[in-house]
Amino acid sequence: MTSRLQTMKAKLREKKARRWALAVLAVVLVGGFFAVRYWRSRADALPEGIASGNGRIESREVDVATRLPLRVRTVLVEEGELVRRGQVLALMDTVTLEQELAEARESLAAAHEQQAVASAEIARRNSEIELARIEVERSQNLVAERAGSQRELDVRTTALRVARAGLAEAHANLRVAEQQVQVADANVAVIQSRIDDATLTSPVLGRVLYRLAEPGEVLGAGGAVLTLVNLEDVYMEIFLPANQAAEVQIGAEARVRLDYAPDRVAPGYVSFVSPEAQFTPREVETASEREQLMFRVKIQVPRELVVDYTEQIKTGVRGVGYVRLRDDAVWPEFLQRNLLAPRESDTRPATAK
């Protein structure tokens, strides 16, 4: 009986020791958790003159559309694919246009023939005038020497006038032929331009967001085949309270830090500050309520930086944008560390520390 009591007491002491150990461990873990949070909050604390707001990476969307009502022949890219400026993205069916182009070229060739005929006619008329002039001079000499008749002189003078009138007509025909050549040439250029427009190319460096049409579909004028995300125009929009937005200057230095890569910081600049509040309280009566007004601020990422990191850029990614409100404000160390810069080469990114 005594030994059983001793065993139970030992087990109780062991349980109490375990509970104390667990309690101490819990206190240490909780204390460590709050210590880490405090340390991080201190590390990420912003000094005077620096404002921040949540946002996400955004970019303008660009539609690649056909100018003419044509059938889609082929689409050369898929959704999510990166495309370069000037890259061929889709081809429209141009069979009808190519037939029209062949006819227009035939008309152009015929117009050139008419022009050649008119030029030859001018050469012939010039020869006739020269001969008629010589005959008139000869008749005049004969009449002066009383060896020829006045009637013969009149006939040859009239022939000279007719030849000169024929030359004027030939010049007019040549001008008409030249105008016909110009019209036919312009018609060829117009049809060729339509055929060229049937080759849809990318106007920007971007990524295919939507594929809106498939081969065989007939689109009207302005029908979109693809929608691109313009990676040459990347920005983040944040919202700042009225007192901070009032201090933001266009062109002010800014920073962007993304949630998925908090150790990397991208430089930027303020390109837009909304002149109107984006959301407000129902009634704005007091100074404290006016401070709740939020204004949209756009942080633009430099184009040269965007081009160098095109493969890594994904729109929609969340992060935090930081804006320097005053020129004398100093960026905190965590926004200076691993600051991205345009690449010095194709393989190694340059970083500023």
mmCIF file of C-alpha atoms in Angstrom:
data_model
loop_
_atom_site.group_PDB
_atom_site.id
_atom_site.type_symbol
_atom_site.label_atom_id
_atom_site.label_comp_id
_atom_site.label_asym_id
_atom_site.label_seq_id
_atom_site.Cartn_x
_atom_site.Cartn_y
_atom_site.Cartn_z
ATOM 1 C CA MET A 1 0.000 0.000 0.000
ATOM 2 C CA THR A 2 2.785 2.382 0.893
ATOM 3 C CA SER A 3 4.671 1.648 -2.315
ATOM 4 C CA ARG A 4 1.547 2.331 -4.396
ATOM 5 C CA LEU A 5 1.103 5.744 -2.730
ATOM 6 C CA GLN A 6 4.714 6.595 -3.366
ATOM 7 C CA THR A 7 4.329 5.620 -7.035
ATOM 8 C CA MET A 8 1.252 7.828 -7.402
ATOM 9 C CA LYS A 9 3.031 10.745 -5.741
ATOM 10 C CA ALA A 10 5.978 10.327 -8.124
ATOM 11 C CA LYS A 11 3.656 10.353 -11.116
ATOM 12 C CA LEU A 12 1.946 13.489 -9.848
ATOM 13 C CA ARG A 13 5.298 15.228 -9.376
ATOM 14 C CA GLU A 14 6.295 14.169 -12.907
ATOM 15 C CA LYS A 15 3.056 15.567 -14.371
ATOM 16 C CA LYS A 16 3.539 18.850 -12.498
ATOM 17 C CA ALA A 17 7.085 19.106 -13.826
ATOM 18 C CA ARG A 18 5.879 18.521 -17.375
ATOM 19 C CA ARG A 19 3.152 21.140 -17.012
ATOM 20 C CA TRP A 20 5.668 23.653 -15.714
ATOM 21 C CA ALA A 21 8.015 22.856 -18.587
ATOM 22 C CA LEU A 22 5.208 23.267 -21.133
ATOM 23 C CA ALA A 23 4.124 26.513 -19.500
ATOM 24 C CA VAL A 24 7.660 27.889 -19.578
ATOM 25 C CA LEU A 25 8.029 26.793 -23.227
ATOM 26 C CA ALA A 26 4.743 28.467 -24.140
ATOM 27 C CA VAL A 27 5.814 31.685 -22.425
ATOM 28 C CA VAL A 28 9.130 31.601 -24.295
ATOM 29 C CA LEU A 29 7.433 30.957 -27.646
ATOM 30 C CA VAL A 30 4.853 33.702 -27.142
ATOM 31 C CA GLY A 31 7.517 36.100 -25.963
ATOM 32 C CA GLY A 32 9.690 35.206 -28.944
ATOM 33 C CA PHE A 33 6.747 35.680 -31.325
ATOM 34 C CA PHE A 34 5.988 39.153 -30.029
ATOM 35 C CA ALA A 35 9.682 39.989 -29.900
ATOM 36 C CA VAL A 36 10.062 39.063 -33.578
ATOM 37 C CA ARG A 37 6.957 41.075 -34.464
ATOM 38 C CA TYR A 38 8.271 44.039 -32.509
ATOM 39 C CA TRP A 39 11.679 43.731 -34.147
ATOM 40 C CA ARG A 40 10.121 43.560 -37.605
ATOM 41 C CA SER A 41 7.857 46.507 -36.881
ATOM 42 C CA ARG A 42 10.854 48.514 -35.741
ATOM 43 C CA ALA A 43 12.861 47.364 -38.771
ATOM 44 C CA ASP A 44 10.034 48.348 -41.173
ATOM 45 C CA ALA A 45 9.164 51.578 -39.376
ATOM 46 C CA LEU A 46 9.014 54.585 -41.677
ATOM 47 C CA PRO A 47 10.792 57.822 -40.803
ATOM 48 C CA GLU A 48 9.265 61.267 -41.122
ATOM 49 C CA GLY A 49 8.605 62.300 -44.714
ATOM 50 C CA ILE A 50 7.987 58.754 -46.035
ATOM 51 C CA ALA A 51 4.443 57.488 -46.709
ATOM 52 C CA SER A 52 3.257 54.057 -47.776
ATOM 53 C CA GLY A 53 0.162 52.280 -49.022
ATOM 54 C CA ASN A 54 -0.908 48.846 -50.187
ATOM 55 C CA GLY A 55 -1.291 48.229 -53.903
ATOM 56 C CA ARG A 56 -0.653 45.789 -56.701
ATOM 57 C CA ILE A 57 1.363 45.739 -59.898
ATOM 58 C CA GLU A 58 -0.779 46.940 -62.807
ATOM 59 C CA SER A 59 -0.314 47.649 -66.482
ATOM 60 C CA ARG A 60 -2.351 49.029 -69.357
ATOM 61 C CA GLU A 61 -4.150 46.606 -71.652
ATOM 62 C CA VAL A 62 -3.787 46.833 -75.427
ATOM 63 C CA ASP A 63 -6.161 45.238 -77.957
ATOM 64 C CA VAL A 64 -4.685 43.830 -81.160
ATOM 65 C CA ALA A 65 -7.531 44.267 -83.661
ATOM 66 C CA THR A 66 -8.160 44.028 -87.388
ATOM 67 C CA ARG A 67 -8.860 47.232 -89.304
ATOM 68 C CA LEU A 68 -10.909 45.419 -91.956
ATOM 69 C CA PRO A 69 -13.758 42.891 -91.812
ATOM 70 C CA LEU A 70 -11.780 39.712 -92.526
ATOM 71 C CA ARG A 71 -11.601 36.053 -91.584
ATOM 72 C CA VAL A 72 -8.944 34.935 -89.082
ATOM 73 C CA ARG A 73 -6.462 32.672 -90.861
ATOM 74 C CA THR A 74 -4.145 31.830 -87.969
ATOM 75 C CA VAL A 75 -3.217 33.002 -84.464
ATOM 76 C CA LEU A 76 0.460 32.507 -83.699
ATOM 77 C CA VAL A 77 0.573 33.038 -79.914
ATOM 78 C CA GLU A 78 -1.052 31.594 -76.807
ATOM 79 C CA GLU A 79 -2.318 33.201 -73.601
ATOM 80 C CA GLY A 80 0.497 34.020 -71.200
ATOM 81 C CA GLU A 81 3.117 34.193 -73.938
ATOM 82 C CA LEU A 82 5.614 37.045 -73.902
ATOM 83 C CA VAL A 83 5.647 39.039 -77.156
ATOM 84 C CA ARG A 84 8.039 41.659 -78.482
ATOM 85 C CA ARG A 85 7.247 44.932 -80.219
ATOM 86 C CA GLY A 86 6.701 44.283 -83.933
ATOM 87 C CA GLN A 87 6.291 40.512 -83.523
ATOM 88 C CA VAL A 88 3.686 38.934 -85.850
ATOM 89 C CA LEU A 89 0.787 37.704 -83.698
ATOM 90 C CA ALA A 90 -1.972 36.751 -86.153
ATOM 91 C CA LEU A 91 -2.731 36.585 -89.871
ATOM 92 C CA MET A 92 -6.051 37.410 -91.513
ATOM 93 C CA ASP A 93 -7.302 35.798 -94.735
ATOM 94 C CA THR A 94 -6.389 38.041 -97.711
ATOM 95 C CA VAL A 95 -7.378 35.898 -100.725
ATOM 96 C CA THR A 96 -9.946 38.434 -101.954
ATOM 97 C CA LEU A 97 -7.597 41.339 -101.371
ATOM 98 C CA GLU A 98 -4.809 39.601 -103.274
ATOM 99 C CA GLN A 99 -7.137 39.161 -106.267
ATOM 100 C CA GLU A 100 -8.030 42.841 -106.093
ATOM 101 C CA LEU A 101 -4.306 43.645 -105.927
ATOM 102 C CA ALA A 102 -3.641 41.601 -109.076
ATOM 103 C CA GLU A 103 -6.390 43.490 -110.927
ATOM 104 C CA ALA A 104 -5.059 46.815 -109.682
ATOM 105 C CA ARG A 105 -1.557 45.969 -110.907
ATOM 106 C CA GLU A 106 -2.964 45.060 -114.318
ATOM 107 C CA SER A 107 -4.710 48.431 -114.439
ATOM 108 C CA LEU A 108 -1.455 50.113 -113.461
ATOM 109 C CA ALA A 109 0.380 48.338 -116.267
ATOM 110 C CA ALA A 110 -2.306 49.414 -118.763
ATOM 111 C CA ALA A 111 -2.029 52.994 -117.548
ATOM 112 C CA HIS A 112 1.746 52.891 -118.102
ATOM 113 C CA GLU A 113 1.102 51.669 -121.654
ATOM 114 C CA GLN A 114 -1.267 54.579 -122.265
ATOM 115 C CA GLN A 115 1.387 56.920 -120.960
ATOM 116 C CA ALA A 116 3.954 55.443 -123.342
ATOM 117 C CA VAL A 117 1.533 55.824 -126.270
ATOM 118 C CA ALA A 118 0.916 59.456 -125.358
ATOM 119 C CA SER A 119 4.662 60.125 -125.151
ATOM 120 C CA ALA A 120 5.176 58.553 -128.559
ATOM 121 C CA GLU A 121 2.355 60.687 -129.969
ATOM 122 C CA ILE A 122 4.113 63.822 -128.716
ATOM 123 C CA ALA A 123 7.332 62.753 -130.435
ATOM 124 C CA ARG A 124 5.414 62.193 -133.702
ATOM 125 C CA ARG A 125 3.679 65.562 -133.440
ATOM 126 C CA ASN A 126 6.991 67.314 -132.859
ATOM 127 C CA SER A 127 8.357 65.745 -136.039
ATOM 128 C CA GLU A 128 5.305 66.860 -137.996
ATOM 129 C CA ILE A 129 5.661 70.406 -136.713
ATOM 130 C CA GLU A 130 9.324 70.526 -137.653
ATOM 131 C CA LEU A 131 8.524 69.339 -141.197
ATOM 132 C CA ALA A 132 5.601 71.766 -141.523
ATOM 133 C CA ARG A 133 7.792 74.645 -140.329
ATOM 134 C CA ILE A 134 10.458 73.842 -142.912
ATOM 135 C CA GLU A 135 7.854 73.699 -145.678
ATOM 136 C CA VAL A 136 6.392 77.038 -144.602
ATOM 137 C CA GLU A 137 9.838 78.647 -144.696
ATOM 138 C CA ARG A 138 10.472 77.157 -148.133
ATOM 139 C CA SER A 139 7.121 78.428 -149.451
ATOM 140 C CA GLN A 140 7.801 81.865 -148.008
ATOM 141 C CA ASN A 141 11.143 81.998 -149.827
ATOM 142 C CA LEU A 142 9.534 80.874 -153.081
ATOM 143 C CA VAL A 143 6.781 83.477 -152.762
ATOM 144 C CA ALA A 144 9.393 86.164 -152.067
ATOM 145 C CA GLU A 145 11.298 85.138 -155.172
ATOM 146 C CA ARG A 146 8.018 84.999 -157.169
ATOM 147 C CA ALA A 147 8.699 81.296 -157.784
ATOM 148 C CA GLY A 148 5.812 79.926 -155.711
ATOM 149 C CA SER A 149 2.121 80.605 -155.173
ATOM 150 C CA GLN A 150 0.478 82.247 -152.184
ATOM 151 C CA ARG A 151 -2.044 79.445 -152.099
ATOM 152 C CA GLU A 152 0.695 76.869 -151.482
ATOM 153 C CA LEU A 153 2.050 79.047 -148.655
ATOM 154 C CA ASP A 154 -1.387 79.277 -147.032
ATOM 155 C CA VAL A 155 -1.860 75.501 -147.222
ATOM 156 C CA ARG A 156 1.472 74.831 -145.567
ATOM 157 C CA THR A 157 0.887 77.524 -142.917
ATOM 158 C CA THR A 158 -2.437 75.907 -142.084
ATOM 159 C CA ALA A 159 -0.760 72.497 -141.884
ATOM 160 C CA LEU A 160 1.737 73.941 -139.367
ATOM 161 C CA ARG A 161 -1.100 75.281 -137.216
ATOM 162 C CA VAL A 162 -2.867 71.911 -137.315
ATOM 163 C CA ALA A 163 0.344 70.143 -136.317
ATOM 164 C CA ARG A 164 0.827 72.487 -133.365
ATOM 165 C CA ALA A 165 -2.792 71.919 -132.276
ATOM 166 C CA GLY A 166 -2.183 68.186 -132.513
ATOM 167 C CA LEU A 167 0.883 68.596 -130.261
ATOM 168 C CA ALA A 168 -1.208 70.391 -127.659
ATOM 169 C CA GLU A 169 -3.749 67.575 -127.804
ATOM 170 C CA ALA A 170 -0.963 65.001 -127.420
ATOM 171 C CA HIS A 171 0.339 66.828 -124.324
ATOM 172 C CA ALA A 172 -3.168 66.820 -122.867
ATOM 173 C CA ASN A 173 -3.455 63.088 -123.541
ATOM 174 C CA LEU A 174 -0.101 62.566 -121.819
ATOM 175 C CA ARG A 175 -1.280 64.456 -118.726
ATOM 176 C CA VAL A 176 -4.433 62.319 -118.628
ATOM 177 C CA ALA A 177 -2.308 59.172 -118.950
ATOM 178 C CA GLU A 178 -0.004 60.341 -116.148
ATOM 179 C CA GLN A 179 -3.009 60.993 -113.889
ATOM 180 C CA GLN A 180 -4.348 57.530 -114.700
ATOM 181 C CA VAL A 181 -0.967 56.077 -113.712
ATOM 182 C CA GLN A 182 -1.093 57.981 -110.410
ATOM 183 C CA VAL A 183 -4.627 56.790 -109.696
ATOM 184 C CA ALA A 184 -3.762 53.191 -110.549
ATOM 185 C CA ASP A 185 -0.586 53.358 -108.464
ATOM 186 C CA ALA A 186 -2.516 54.791 -105.497
ATOM 187 C CA ASN A 187 -5.108 52.014 -105.855
ATOM 188 C CA VAL A 188 -2.329 49.407 -105.741
ATOM 189 C CA ALA A 189 -0.862 51.100 -102.641
ATOM 190 C CA VAL A 190 -4.259 51.147 -100.891
ATOM 191 C CA ILE A 191 -4.897 47.458 -101.524
ATOM 192 C CA GLN A 192 -1.337 46.577 -100.520
ATOM 193 C CA SER A 193 -1.827 48.570 -97.318
ATOM 194 C CA ARG A 194 -4.974 46.552 -96.572
ATOM 195 C CA ILE A 195 -3.051 43.336 -97.106
ATOM 196 C CA ASP A 196 -0.283 44.611 -94.809
ATOM 197 C CA ASP A 197 -2.896 45.503 -92.184
ATOM 198 C CA ALA A 198 -4.072 41.886 -92.302
ATOM 199 C CA THR A 199 -0.775 40.935 -90.638
ATOM 200 C CA LEU A 200 -1.355 41.813 -86.972
ATOM 201 C CA THR A 201 1.782 42.696 -85.036
ATOM 202 C CA SER A 202 2.402 43.626 -81.428
ATOM 203 C CA PRO A 203 2.530 47.389 -80.823
ATOM 204 C CA VAL A 204 4.271 46.932 -77.458
ATOM 205 C CA LEU A 205 6.457 44.657 -75.396
ATOM 206 C CA GLY A 206 3.867 42.681 -73.498
ATOM 207 C CA ARG A 207 2.221 39.444 -72.481
ATOM 208 C CA VAL A 208 -0.863 37.859 -74.052
ATOM 209 C CA LEU A 209 -3.723 38.242 -71.577
ATOM 210 C CA TYR A 210 -6.658 36.970 -73.659
ATOM 211 C CA ARG A 211 -6.973 35.143 -76.969
ATOM 212 C CA LEU A 212 -10.312 36.463 -78.225
ATOM 213 C CA ALA A 213 -10.611 34.885 -81.692
ATOM 214 C CA GLU A 214 -9.746 31.573 -83.318
ATOM 215 C CA PRO A 215 -8.927 30.618 -86.929
ATOM 216 C CA GLY A 216 -11.990 30.633 -89.155
ATOM 217 C CA GLU A 217 -13.868 33.347 -87.277
ATOM 218 C CA VAL A 218 -15.005 36.368 -89.292
ATOM 219 C CA LEU A 219 -14.416 39.664 -87.508
ATOM 220 C CA GLY A 220 -15.824 43.060 -88.256
ATOM 221 C CA ALA A 221 -13.715 46.179 -88.616
ATOM 222 C CA GLY A 222 -12.048 46.801 -85.270
ATOM 223 C CA GLY A 223 -12.635 43.238 -84.065
ATOM 224 C CA ALA A 224 -10.074 42.259 -81.418
ATOM 225 C CA VAL A 225 -8.051 39.087 -81.843
ATOM 226 C CA LEU A 226 -5.839 39.404 -78.756
ATOM 227 C CA THR A 227 -5.541 41.493 -75.609
ATOM 228 C CA LEU A 228 -2.019 42.262 -74.409
ATOM 229 C CA VAL A 229 -0.688 43.500 -71.099
ATOM 230 C CA ASN A 230 1.661 46.367 -71.918
ATOM 231 C CA LEU A 231 4.817 45.596 -69.950
ATOM 232 C CA GLU A 232 6.382 48.883 -71.028
ATOM 233 C CA ASP A 233 3.902 50.736 -68.791
ATOM 234 C CA VAL A 234 4.028 49.106 -65.343
ATOM 235 C CA TYR A 235 2.888 50.907 -62.209
ATOM 236 C CA MET A 236 1.383 50.525 -58.745
ATOM 237 C CA GLU A 237 -1.493 52.582 -57.400
ATOM 238 C CA ILE A 238 -1.723 53.278 -53.683
ATOM 239 C CA PHE A 239 -4.072 55.412 -51.586
ATOM 240 C CA LEU A 240 -2.844 58.035 -49.154
ATOM 241 C CA PRO A 241 -4.772 60.171 -46.674
ATOM 242 C CA ALA A 242 -5.370 63.804 -47.533
ATOM 243 C CA ASN A 243 -2.620 65.228 -45.337
ATOM 244 C CA GLN A 244 0.020 63.017 -46.995
ATOM 245 C CA ALA A 245 -1.381 63.286 -50.537
ATOM 246 C CA ALA A 246 -1.181 67.067 -50.263
ATOM 247 C CA GLU A 247 2.596 66.819 -49.801
ATOM 248 C CA VAL A 248 3.230 64.431 -52.721
ATOM 249 C CA GLN A 249 4.854 66.062 -55.738
ATOM 250 C CA ILE A 250 4.722 64.769 -59.318
ATOM 251 C CA GLY A 251 8.082 63.180 -60.052
ATOM 252 C CA ALA A 252 8.797 62.463 -56.382
ATOM 253 C CA GLU A 253 11.016 59.463 -55.698
ATOM 254 C CA ALA A 254 9.209 56.250 -54.768
ATOM 255 C CA ARG A 255 9.823 52.588 -53.984
ATOM 256 C CA VAL A 256 7.872 49.376 -54.656
ATOM 257 C CA ARG A 257 8.233 46.199 -52.608
ATOM 258 C CA LEU A 258 6.291 43.041 -53.512
ATOM 259 C CA ASP A 259 4.889 40.524 -51.057
ATOM 260 C CA TYR A 260 6.432 37.512 -52.786
ATOM 261 C CA ALA A 261 9.925 39.070 -52.831
ATOM 262 C CA PRO A 262 10.173 41.436 -49.841
ATOM 263 C CA ASP A 263 13.967 41.383 -50.015
ATOM 264 C CA ARG A 264 13.892 43.131 -53.405
ATOM 265 C CA VAL A 265 12.994 46.807 -53.842
ATOM 266 C CA ALA A 266 12.174 48.468 -57.169
ATOM 267 C CA PRO A 267 12.681 52.217 -57.654
ATOM 268 C CA GLY A 268 9.948 54.371 -59.117
ATOM 269 C CA TYR A 269 8.530 57.865 -59.272
ATOM 270 C CA VAL A 270 5.155 59.509 -58.750
ATOM 271 C CA SER A 271 3.492 60.084 -62.120
ATOM 272 C CA PHE A 272 -0.026 60.997 -60.963
ATOM 273 C CA VAL A 273 -1.863 62.267 -57.902
ATOM 274 C CA SER A 274 -5.646 62.267 -58.134
ATOM 275 C CA PRO A 275 -7.212 65.706 -57.722
ATOM 276 C CA GLU A 276 -10.310 64.084 -56.228
ATOM 277 C CA ALA A 277 -10.828 61.855 -53.212
ATOM 278 C CA GLN A 278 -11.490 58.218 -54.125
ATOM 279 C CA PHE A 279 -13.613 57.378 -51.091
ATOM 280 C CA THR A 280 -14.880 59.633 -48.322
ATOM 281 C CA PRO A 281 -17.050 59.490 -45.197
ATOM 282 C CA ARG A 282 -20.773 60.097 -45.717
ATOM 283 C CA GLU A 283 -20.526 63.542 -44.108
ATOM 284 C CA VAL A 284 -17.356 65.610 -43.888
ATOM 285 C CA GLU A 285 -17.782 68.231 -41.181
ATOM 286 C CA THR A 286 -14.766 68.173 -38.906
ATOM 287 C CA ALA A 287 -11.020 68.347 -39.488
ATOM 288 C CA SER A 288 -10.579 64.757 -38.269
ATOM 289 C CA GLU A 289 -13.113 63.557 -40.836
ATOM 290 C CA ARG A 290 -11.399 65.468 -43.623
ATOM 291 C CA GLU A 291 -8.184 63.657 -42.765
ATOM 292 C CA GLN A 292 -9.935 60.396 -43.672
ATOM 293 C CA LEU A 293 -10.187 61.410 -47.345
ATOM 294 C CA MET A 294 -8.066 59.041 -49.462
ATOM 295 C CA PHE A 295 -6.381 60.061 -52.728
ATOM 296 C CA ARG A 296 -5.032 57.786 -55.444
ATOM 297 C CA VAL A 297 -1.296 58.046 -56.121
ATOM 298 C CA LYS A 298 0.331 56.328 -59.091
ATOM 299 C CA ILE A 299 3.897 55.026 -58.767
ATOM 300 C CA GLN A 300 5.459 54.489 -62.201
ATOM 301 C CA VAL A 301 8.254 51.952 -62.640
ATOM 302 C CA PRO A 302 10.953 53.250 -65.035
ATOM 303 C CA ARG A 303 10.684 51.735 -68.507
ATOM 304 C CA GLU A 304 14.373 50.765 -68.676
ATOM 305 C CA LEU A 305 13.972 48.751 -65.478
ATOM 306 C CA VAL A 306 10.795 47.098 -66.747
ATOM 307 C CA VAL A 307 12.451 46.037 -70.007
ATOM 308 C CA ASP A 308 15.354 44.414 -68.148
ATOM 309 C CA TYR A 309 13.085 42.430 -65.825
ATOM 310 C CA THR A 310 10.304 41.591 -68.271
ATOM 311 C CA GLU A 311 10.407 37.862 -67.574
ATOM 312 C CA GLN A 312 9.889 38.402 -63.834
ATOM 313 C CA ILE A 313 7.054 40.943 -64.043
ATOM 314 C CA LYS A 314 3.577 39.609 -63.268
ATOM 315 C CA THR A 315 0.637 41.983 -63.080
ATOM 316 C CA GLY A 316 -1.769 41.584 -60.179
ATOM 317 C CA VAL A 317 0.990 40.817 -57.667
ATOM 318 C CA ARG A 318 0.345 42.565 -54.346
ATOM 319 C CA GLY A 319 2.814 44.707 -52.493
ATOM 320 C CA VAL A 320 3.494 48.029 -50.812
ATOM 321 C CA GLY A 321 4.356 51.340 -52.417
ATOM 322 C CA TYR A 322 6.429 53.983 -50.657
ATOM 323 C CA VAL A 323 6.593 57.685 -51.530
ATOM 324 C CA ARG A 324 9.024 60.342 -50.365
ATOM 325 C CA LEU A 325 7.030 63.386 -49.322
ATOM 326 C CA ARG A 326 9.983 65.718 -48.812
ATOM 327 C CA ASP A 327 13.338 65.953 -50.541
ATOM 328 C CA ASP A 328 15.189 65.900 -47.238
ATOM 329 C CA ALA A 329 13.517 62.659 -46.096
ATOM 330 C CA VAL A 330 15.911 59.697 -45.815
ATOM 331 C CA TRP A 331 14.896 56.272 -47.038
ATOM 332 C CA PRO A 332 15.042 53.600 -44.344
ATOM 333 C CA GLU A 333 17.707 50.944 -44.685
ATOM 334 C CA PHE A 334 15.271 48.179 -45.712
ATOM 335 C CA LEU A 335 14.196 50.268 -48.724
ATOM 336 C CA GLN A 336 17.788 50.859 -49.793
ATOM 337 C CA ARG A 337 18.964 47.262 -49.499
ATOM 338 C CA ASN A 338 18.859 45.177 -52.727
ATOM 339 C CA LEU A 339 17.538 48.100 -54.746
ATOM 340 C CA LEU A 340 16.984 46.902 -58.314
ATOM 341 C CA ALA A 341 18.729 48.692 -61.158
ATOM 342 C CA PRO A 342 18.876 48.202 -64.953
ATOM 343 C CA ARG A 343 20.988 45.187 -65.847
ATOM 344 C CA GLU A 344 24.625 45.701 -66.767
ATOM 345 C CA SER A 345 24.532 42.465 -68.792
ATOM 346 C CA ASP A 346 22.098 39.783 -69.873
ATOM 347 C CA THR A 347 23.100 37.456 -67.041
ATOM 348 C CA ARG A 348 23.804 39.538 -63.951
ATOM 349 C CA PRO A 349 21.481 42.145 -62.418
ATOM 350 C CA ALA A 350 23.092 45.215 -60.914
ATOM 351 C CA THR A 351 22.035 46.027 -57.356
ATOM 352 C CA ALA A 352 22.456 49.150 -55.288
ATOM 353 C CA LYS A 353 23.006 48.878 -51.596
#
